[in-house]
Amino acid sequence: MQWLQGILLRVTNEVANDWWRDAVVYQVYPRSFADGNGDGTGDLIGVYDKLEYLSALGVDAIWLSPFYTSPLADGGYDVADYCDVDPRFGTLADFDLLIGRAHELNIRVIVDIVPNHSSSEHPWFREALAGIGRDRYIFRDQPNDWESIFGGPAWTQVPDGQWYLHLFDPSQPDFNWSHPDVHAFFKDVLRFWLQRGVDGFRIDVAHGMIKADGLPDVGALGHRQIELMTTAELPYFDQDGVHEIYREWRPILDEYGAMAVAEAWVSSPARLARYIGRDELHQAFNFDFMVAEFDAKSFRVVIEKSLAEAELVGAPTTWVLSNHDKPRHVTRYGGLARARAATLLMLSLPGSAYLYNGEELGLDEVTDLPPELREDPAFLRTGESRDGCRVPIPWAEGAWTNPWLPMPARWDAITADKQEHDPGSTLNFYRQAIRLRRGFRGDIQWLDVADGVLSFRRGDRRVVLNTSQSPVPIEGTVLMASGPVTDTLPPDTAVWLADR
Ligand code: GLC
């Protein structure tokens, strides 16, 4: 009997550990989410205070963007201490409280890990500047032609004449992953957070850590190198060596039953597939969906491509419409009606869905922030800024005193407390969709429909999205819709139908 119990336990564990396969994961940008101590910056106690709200929303997990000790030169993606909480965000004790309560509410916790670069305030980089252990970073006597993702050259000169590499801001020096210290260090960092109970990691710039031998020039190609990221091979991205790192990490993750999702920008689905599998990572973000136009055909192309990719790796794909790096989808699609329709489509797809804090309130991008308040390091170098999607969440009028970025007056009408009891609110729309989403079963079977319309069946349900200019007839019982429907589906609307 004991052998049977053993097998059952293993199967149960495997199933329990696969929670991420169809999870709804909610991204928390700690600086902007909720302010527990009233200083104008969001913090971990703020997140703790909102766990009941997140539980009522129905999410399976939260992903916390970095809250580690940091000068916040890149919103915390510049880490000075990987194993501590920045005082502005709280303390390790606050983190323990948060994760404890999240687990009581059945919400899993994913943290961000930033292994490509540290902050220039990291003790190792300070030592490197003083001439100690410089080979933990990438120092050279001469720069090459590599460009920073944030614009301008990827090299900065130090007073003694050498140059160091930073694929992002100068305050984010790239680690040298040929150095054994770096490998050992990150394994310790993983263990540190796993021992504190985290259920997974989001790996920042997961395609970046290894650079091609000899750091060859990209060559004069006449455009910004970043534009080539998803079409060409660059000597600083998606090098085969990154896979060795994930093979080192996987046994550690397995020991704790944890998952990892990669932020990897690569040149083809086949290259992305290489990050996933039994000996590497569990999932990778699928950004194609996020960059698709609001148009039935573009959505269908991306969905089919993503499903084919998923087949390739034997792991379900991820879907995302908004995050802390891209303009919010209400604004990208030109209005709330379309955003809600796209959300309803996303939540009906097989795989996991990643939501970005505030999208459940229907927040739009804040495009008119005064330049002097913008903090994104990319803004100074390129004029492009990601601050507009990082404006604090409007919980209630006056909920923030002196928020680090001002909220637009128009958000007073859509605060979370105003939406709470309004059955037609976007908040209640998200709650209902997340709850009903669980009823979708099986693969997608595409249905033949008119141009501009997208429709498929999953099990006994059908999904229809109308991106055309005219209403289309629908049949069946409406389970829910992204806007008002009758026996026709108006433009810019999606519906979930059950067979009669
Ligand atoms: C990732 C993050 C982004 C950050 C960059 C550098 O792309 O999502 O916010 O600026 O990495 O760490």
XYZ file of C-alpha atoms and ligand atoms in Angstrom:
512
model
C 0.000 0.000 0.000
C 2.829 2.313 0.783
C 4.088 2.232 -2.802
C 0.613 3.282 -3.958
C 0.561 6.159 -1.484
C 3.989 7.179 -2.744
C 2.811 7.286 -6.330
C -0.359 9.176 -5.402
C 1.651 11.727 -3.457
C 3.991 12.262 -6.385
C 1.124 12.689 -8.826
C -0.683 15.066 -6.450
C 2.500 17.113 -6.046
C 3.052 17.288 -9.759
C -0.498 18.429 -10.348
C -0.276 20.959 -7.506
C 3.014 22.228 -8.886
C 1.466 22.750 -12.291
C -0.815 25.475 -10.986
C 0.816 27.987 -13.354
C -0.425 26.216 -16.492
C -3.784 27.992 -16.574
C -3.237 30.564 -13.846
C -4.307 34.173 -13.775
C -1.239 36.017 -12.524
C -1.552 39.620 -11.395
C 1.500 41.818 -11.771
C 2.062 44.205 -8.890
C 4.344 47.173 -9.544
C 5.086 47.793 -5.848
C 6.024 51.446 -6.168
C 2.634 52.288 -7.628
C 0.278 49.676 -6.262
C -0.737 50.677 -2.732
C 0.818 52.925 -0.138
C 0.698 51.382 3.325
C 2.589 54.116 5.198
C 1.331 57.228 3.410
C 4.681 58.460 2.071
C 3.566 58.615 -1.574
C 5.424 55.454 -2.620
C 3.708 52.092 -2.723
C 5.098 49.394 -0.428
C 4.786 45.773 0.654
C 2.394 46.576 3.485
C 0.257 48.268 0.860
C 0.243 44.985 -1.077
C -0.547 43.067 2.110
C -3.524 45.372 2.736
C -4.908 44.624 -0.736
C -4.647 40.835 -0.627
C -8.357 40.440 0.140
C -9.112 42.645 -2.857
C -6.910 40.397 -5.024
C -8.533 37.309 -3.610
C -11.978 38.713 -4.476
C -10.686 39.476 -7.957
C -9.943 35.778 -8.197
C -6.274 35.754 -9.193
C -4.206 32.628 -8.625
C -0.901 34.386 -8.108
C 0.767 37.740 -7.849
C 4.040 38.632 -9.500
C 5.882 41.339 -7.608
C 8.133 43.557 -9.707
C 11.386 44.309 -7.839
C 11.120 45.636 -4.292
C 14.786 45.028 -3.449
C 17.261 47.598 -2.165
C 17.821 49.896 -5.101
C 18.530 53.502 -6.067
C 15.397 53.117 -8.275
C 17.256 54.438 -11.305
C 15.175 51.981 -13.370
C 12.223 51.580 -11.036
C 14.031 48.855 -9.039
C 15.311 46.817 -12.012
C 18.650 48.132 -10.753
C 19.268 46.003 -7.684
C 21.834 46.952 -5.041
C 20.975 44.119 -2.616
C 19.200 41.062 -3.979
C 18.326 39.706 -0.561
C 16.768 42.688 1.141
C 13.803 45.007 0.791
C 14.357 48.653 -0.052
C 13.374 50.742 2.995
C 10.926 52.643 0.783
C 9.104 49.369 0.160
C 9.374 48.041 3.721
C 11.280 45.227 5.371
C 11.840 41.491 5.051
C 9.377 41.089 7.917
C 6.755 42.842 5.753
C 7.550 40.436 2.945
C 7.080 37.458 5.286
C 3.766 38.852 6.435
C 2.657 39.378 2.843
C 3.579 35.915 1.625
C 2.075 34.265 4.707
C -1.276 35.975 4.191
C -1.191 35.432 0.422
C -0.755 31.702 0.971
C -3.606 31.647 3.482
C -5.762 33.154 0.755
C -4.472 30.605 -1.764
C -2.609 33.231 -3.745
C 0.847 32.226 -4.925
C 3.724 34.667 -5.005
C 6.215 35.121 -7.844
C 9.153 37.490 -7.442
C 11.258 39.148 -10.103
C 14.888 38.181 -10.422
C 17.280 40.472 -12.287
C 20.371 38.451 -13.246
C 21.622 40.306 -16.325
C 22.827 43.365 -14.460
C 22.980 44.853 -10.995
C 22.784 48.438 -9.854
C 26.011 50.413 -9.960
C 25.401 50.708 -6.194
C 25.815 46.949 -5.751
C 28.843 46.259 -3.476
C 30.519 44.209 -6.234
C 30.343 47.079 -8.689
C 31.632 49.547 -6.129
C 34.543 47.199 -5.530
C 35.017 46.858 -9.292
C 35.298 50.623 -9.609
C 37.965 50.533 -6.922
C 39.791 47.910 -9.008
C 38.754 44.825 -7.007
C 37.013 41.877 -8.733
C 36.407 43.811 -11.926
C 35.950 40.555 -13.831
C 32.546 40.002 -12.233
C 31.371 42.682 -14.676
C 32.338 43.289 -18.291
C 35.184 45.786 -18.448
C 37.215 46.420 -21.629
C 39.947 48.798 -22.736
C 37.908 49.726 -25.808
C 34.122 49.745 -26.311
C 32.469 48.019 -29.291
C 29.428 49.230 -31.253
C 26.744 47.783 -28.978
C 23.844 50.065 -28.119
C 21.928 50.395 -24.877
C 18.281 49.306 -25.038
C 17.528 52.687 -23.507
C 19.382 54.496 -26.333
C 22.985 55.598 -26.847
C 26.123 53.484 -26.477
C 26.118 50.456 -24.176
C 29.503 51.424 -22.713
C 30.578 53.966 -20.126
C 34.156 54.925 -19.347
C 35.486 54.946 -15.790
C 38.142 57.378 -14.557
C 41.064 54.984 -15.118
C 40.168 54.743 -18.824
C 38.443 51.334 -18.995
C 34.855 50.936 -20.227
C 32.086 48.798 -18.755
C 29.118 47.274 -20.523
C 25.510 48.134 -19.677
C 22.811 46.912 -22.028
C 20.439 49.231 -20.168
C 21.220 52.389 -18.175
C 24.837 53.226 -17.156
C 23.617 52.608 -13.592
C 22.909 48.957 -14.585
C 26.282 47.296 -15.295
C 26.025 43.844 -16.912
C 27.354 40.919 -14.920
C 30.050 38.745 -16.424
C 28.408 35.333 -16.430
C 31.702 33.633 -17.300
C 32.706 34.264 -13.699
C 31.912 31.442 -11.255
C 31.103 33.927 -8.467
C 28.130 35.176 -10.471
C 26.762 31.655 -10.893
C 27.180 30.853 -7.208
C 25.695 34.175 -6.171
C 22.450 33.783 -8.127
C 21.944 30.239 -6.932
C 22.115 31.622 -3.401
C 19.666 34.382 -4.300
C 17.185 31.820 -5.647
C 17.494 29.762 -2.499
C 17.117 32.823 -0.298
C 13.689 33.631 -1.751
C 12.632 29.996 -2.084
C 13.309 29.527 1.601
C 11.075 32.497 2.287
C 8.326 30.620 0.470
C 8.109 32.103 -3.010
C 6.326 29.971 -5.589
C 8.199 31.168 -8.626
C 10.365 33.731 -10.381
C 9.923 36.057 -13.303
C 13.330 36.236 -14.929
C 14.198 39.678 -16.184
C 16.026 39.877 -19.538
C 16.308 36.085 -19.481
C 17.911 36.130 -22.931
C 20.699 38.532 -22.039
C 23.184 37.100 -19.607
C 25.653 35.506 -22.010
C 27.453 37.577 -24.635
C 29.076 36.190 -27.795
C 32.765 35.342 -27.390
C 35.038 38.273 -28.105
C 32.107 40.712 -27.981
C 31.903 41.167 -31.782
C 30.446 44.334 -33.282
C 26.858 44.184 -34.515
C 27.954 46.082 -37.626
C 26.671 49.313 -39.105
C 23.110 48.406 -39.981
C 21.619 51.860 -40.132
C 18.939 51.471 -37.456
C 18.735 51.187 -33.699
C 19.911 47.730 -32.699
C 16.913 47.204 -30.411
C 14.660 47.212 -33.469
C 16.418 44.027 -34.594
C 15.772 42.240 -31.325
C 12.896 40.068 -32.555
C 14.113 39.471 -36.102
C 17.899 39.160 -36.110
C 20.536 37.524 -33.984
C 22.396 39.973 -31.820
C 25.707 39.064 -30.149
C 24.368 40.083 -26.750
C 20.993 38.336 -26.815
C 19.802 34.739 -26.913
C 23.259 33.179 -26.902
C 23.265 29.421 -26.404
C 25.128 29.756 -23.108
C 22.052 31.131 -21.296
C 20.571 27.656 -21.378
C 23.384 26.307 -19.226
C 22.358 28.787 -16.549
C 18.758 27.586 -16.592
C 19.886 23.986 -16.438
C 21.807 24.902 -13.295
C 18.768 26.606 -11.820
C 16.145 24.000 -12.601
C 17.120 21.453 -9.936
C 16.959 24.225 -7.338
C 13.489 25.222 -8.512
C 12.398 21.590 -8.521
C 13.654 21.069 -5.003
C 11.090 23.652 -3.856
C 8.401 22.891 -6.445
C 8.754 26.415 -7.827
C 8.220 27.695 -11.374
C 9.973 30.299 -13.495
C 8.719 32.446 -16.337
C 11.178 34.069 -18.711
C 11.075 37.534 -20.148
C 12.858 36.553 -23.341
C 12.837 38.561 -26.550
C 14.182 36.299 -29.261
C 14.101 36.046 -33.042
C 11.742 33.079 -33.568
C 9.292 30.741 -31.827
C 11.786 27.917 -32.185
C 14.406 29.974 -30.306
C 11.866 30.795 -27.582
C 10.974 27.118 -27.256
C 14.543 26.392 -26.192
C 13.980 28.197 -22.877
C 11.194 25.859 -21.864
C 11.241 22.247 -20.818
C 11.868 19.769 -18.091
C 15.455 20.888 -17.537
C 15.031 24.634 -18.080
C 12.183 27.061 -17.437
C 8.437 26.502 -17.184
C 7.123 29.354 -19.282
C 8.120 32.344 -21.353
C 6.125 35.495 -21.946
C 4.395 35.637 -25.258
C 4.630 39.284 -26.223
C 3.175 38.812 -29.710
C -0.331 38.985 -28.303
C 0.469 42.260 -26.569
C 1.712 43.845 -29.776
C -1.146 42.581 -31.989
C -3.519 45.134 -33.523
C -7.159 45.185 -32.435
C -8.242 43.204 -35.428
C -9.718 39.707 -35.759
C -7.135 38.613 -38.277
C -4.083 39.793 -36.308
C -5.434 38.170 -33.160
C -6.065 34.915 -34.977
C -2.580 34.850 -36.505
C -0.981 35.458 -33.117
C -3.162 32.928 -31.308
C -2.443 30.219 -33.875
C 1.266 30.973 -33.794
C 1.320 30.943 -29.998
C -0.569 27.676 -29.787
C 1.822 26.100 -32.272
C 4.724 27.336 -30.143
C 3.106 25.870 -27.054
C 2.800 22.551 -28.826
C 6.492 22.711 -29.605
C 7.442 23.046 -25.954
C 4.689 20.973 -24.373
C 3.808 23.850 -22.038
C 0.836 26.161 -22.368
C 1.516 29.643 -23.542
C 1.124 32.902 -21.625
C -1.042 35.825 -22.639
C -0.509 39.421 -21.670
C -2.083 42.686 -22.764
C -0.422 45.193 -20.454
C 2.645 45.418 -18.256
C 4.964 48.014 -16.739
C 6.904 48.486 -19.992
C 4.157 49.137 -22.539
C 1.355 51.700 -22.861
C -1.848 50.378 -21.260
C -4.106 48.503 -23.660
C -7.091 50.840 -23.168
C -5.001 53.526 -24.853
C -3.270 51.259 -27.381
C -6.613 50.008 -28.654
C -8.298 53.404 -28.522
C -10.849 52.961 -25.760
C -12.271 50.892 -22.940
C -14.781 48.969 -25.099
C -12.017 47.459 -27.189
C -9.805 46.862 -24.168
C -12.563 44.918 -22.424
C -13.246 42.926 -25.572
C -9.552 42.011 -25.910
C -9.445 41.065 -22.223
C -12.431 38.772 -22.620
C -10.707 37.144 -25.569
C -7.473 36.732 -23.588
C -9.215 35.177 -20.597
C -10.884 32.565 -22.798
C -7.641 31.244 -24.258
C -5.889 28.097 -23.045
C -2.767 28.855 -20.994
C -2.026 31.430 -18.328
C -3.007 35.082 -18.375
C -0.899 37.839 -16.867
C -2.753 40.963 -15.758
C -1.104 44.262 -14.914
C -2.226 46.170 -11.837
C -4.908 48.703 -12.617
C -6.135 47.107 -15.830
C -9.045 45.671 -13.856
C -10.131 49.271 -13.237
C -9.917 50.109 -16.935
C -7.041 52.543 -16.389
C -5.680 54.235 -19.471
C -2.160 55.461 -20.178
C -1.261 58.814 -18.656
C 0.280 60.503 -21.647
C 0.552 64.051 -20.367
C 2.912 63.676 -17.406
C 5.157 66.737 -17.272
C 8.693 65.885 -18.475
C 10.256 66.926 -15.167
C 8.252 64.244 -13.328
C 9.153 61.420 -15.672
C 11.669 59.019 -14.191
C 12.121 56.336 -16.823
C 15.840 56.316 -17.740
C 14.854 55.657 -21.357
C 13.061 59.026 -21.442
C 16.242 61.059 -21.109
C 17.996 59.066 -23.806
C 15.202 58.496 -26.340
C 12.231 60.684 -25.376
C 10.176 57.488 -24.968
C 8.901 56.891 -21.478
C 7.181 54.073 -19.628
C 6.055 56.290 -16.733
C 2.529 56.652 -18.114
C 1.633 53.058 -17.230
C 3.267 53.321 -13.804
C 1.027 55.981 -12.294
C -0.295 54.915 -8.847
C -3.543 52.956 -8.625
C -6.605 55.063 -7.701
C -8.119 53.076 -4.832
C -10.311 55.938 -3.677
C -10.257 59.689 -4.084
C -7.414 60.965 -1.903
C -6.158 57.444 -1.083
C -2.616 58.575 -1.846
C -1.022 61.580 -0.224
C 1.518 63.020 -2.579
C 1.814 60.036 -4.947
C 5.235 59.772 -6.613
C 3.504 60.377 -9.950
C 0.284 62.423 -10.060
C -2.947 60.664 -10.985
C -5.159 62.312 -13.599
C -8.406 63.903 -12.351
C -10.409 61.706 -14.764
C -9.525 58.677 -12.637
C -11.644 60.073 -9.761
C -14.655 58.627 -11.578
C -13.172 55.132 -11.783
C -11.579 54.570 -8.380
C -11.731 51.012 -7.067
C -14.183 52.001 -4.331
C -16.581 53.579 -6.871
C -16.416 50.442 -9.016
C -16.828 48.036 -6.114
C -20.634 47.915 -6.063
C -21.363 48.944 -9.639
C -22.356 45.756 -11.482
C -21.392 47.284 -14.826
C -17.923 48.350 -13.676
C -14.742 47.097 -15.280
C -13.692 45.732 -11.892
C -16.783 43.537 -11.684
C -16.348 42.588 -15.321
C -12.833 41.260 -14.537
C -14.093 39.449 -11.426
C -16.818 37.717 -13.377
C -14.537 36.817 -16.283
C -11.855 35.356 -14.003
C -14.483 33.281 -12.194
C -16.191 32.013 -15.350
C -12.919 31.386 -17.158
C -12.497 28.207 -15.113
C -15.313 26.622 -17.101
C -13.363 26.596 -20.376
C -12.156 23.145 -21.318
C -10.185 21.714 -24.181
C -8.514 22.991 -27.304
C -9.601 25.746 -29.622
C -11.646 24.838 -32.684
C -11.904 27.771 -35.039
C -15.322 28.626 -36.450
C -15.991 30.142 -39.847
C -17.170 33.714 -39.504
C -17.324 36.954 -41.465
C -14.305 39.179 -42.013
C -13.452 41.220 -38.948
C -14.960 38.617 -36.640
C -13.100 35.970 -34.689
C -14.810 32.950 -33.248
C -13.857 29.621 -31.758
C -15.261 26.843 -29.679
C -13.712 25.355 -26.549
C -15.756 22.462 -25.208
C -19.370 23.522 -24.839
C -18.553 27.217 -25.072
C -18.061 29.615 -27.930
C -16.197 32.906 -28.007
C -16.986 35.634 -30.527
C -15.092 38.901 -30.950
C -16.347 41.555 -33.338
C -13.649 43.919 -34.595
C -15.659 44.900 -37.697
C -17.707 48.044 -38.174
C -21.131 46.363 -38.095
C -23.076 44.223 -35.625
C -23.066 40.451 -36.168
C -25.807 37.975 -35.172
C -25.103 35.596 -32.275
C -26.846 32.442 -31.111
C -26.798 30.682 -27.766
C -26.926 31.647 -24.132
C -24.795 34.638 -23.238
C -22.531 33.745 -20.319
C -20.955 37.147 -20.306
C -20.034 39.934 -22.672
C -17.570 42.794 -22.664
C -20.373 45.317 -23.340
C -24.118 45.410 -24.033
C -25.333 42.676 -26.407
C -28.731 41.557 -27.719
C -29.144 38.886 -30.372
C -26.409 40.761 -32.166
C -22.873 41.526 -31.108
C -21.984 45.201 -31.630
C -18.580 46.276 -32.982
C -15.665 46.296 -30.483
C -17.383 43.712 -28.303
C -16.679 40.109 -27.313
C -19.009 37.492 -25.875
C -18.828 34.069 -24.253
C -21.714 31.814 -25.290
C -22.962 28.468 -24.047
C -24.784 26.129 -26.424
C -28.514 26.274 -25.845
C 12.991 44.340 -18.312
C 12.012 45.068 -17.433
C 12.179 46.545 -17.634
C 13.593 46.926 -17.273
C 14.611 46.100 -18.044
C 15.979 46.211 -17.458
O 12.725 44.514 -19.656
O 10.714 44.626 -17.710
O 11.277 47.285 -16.865
O 13.797 48.281 -17.561
O 14.286 44.734 -18.004
O 16.069 45.515 -16.252
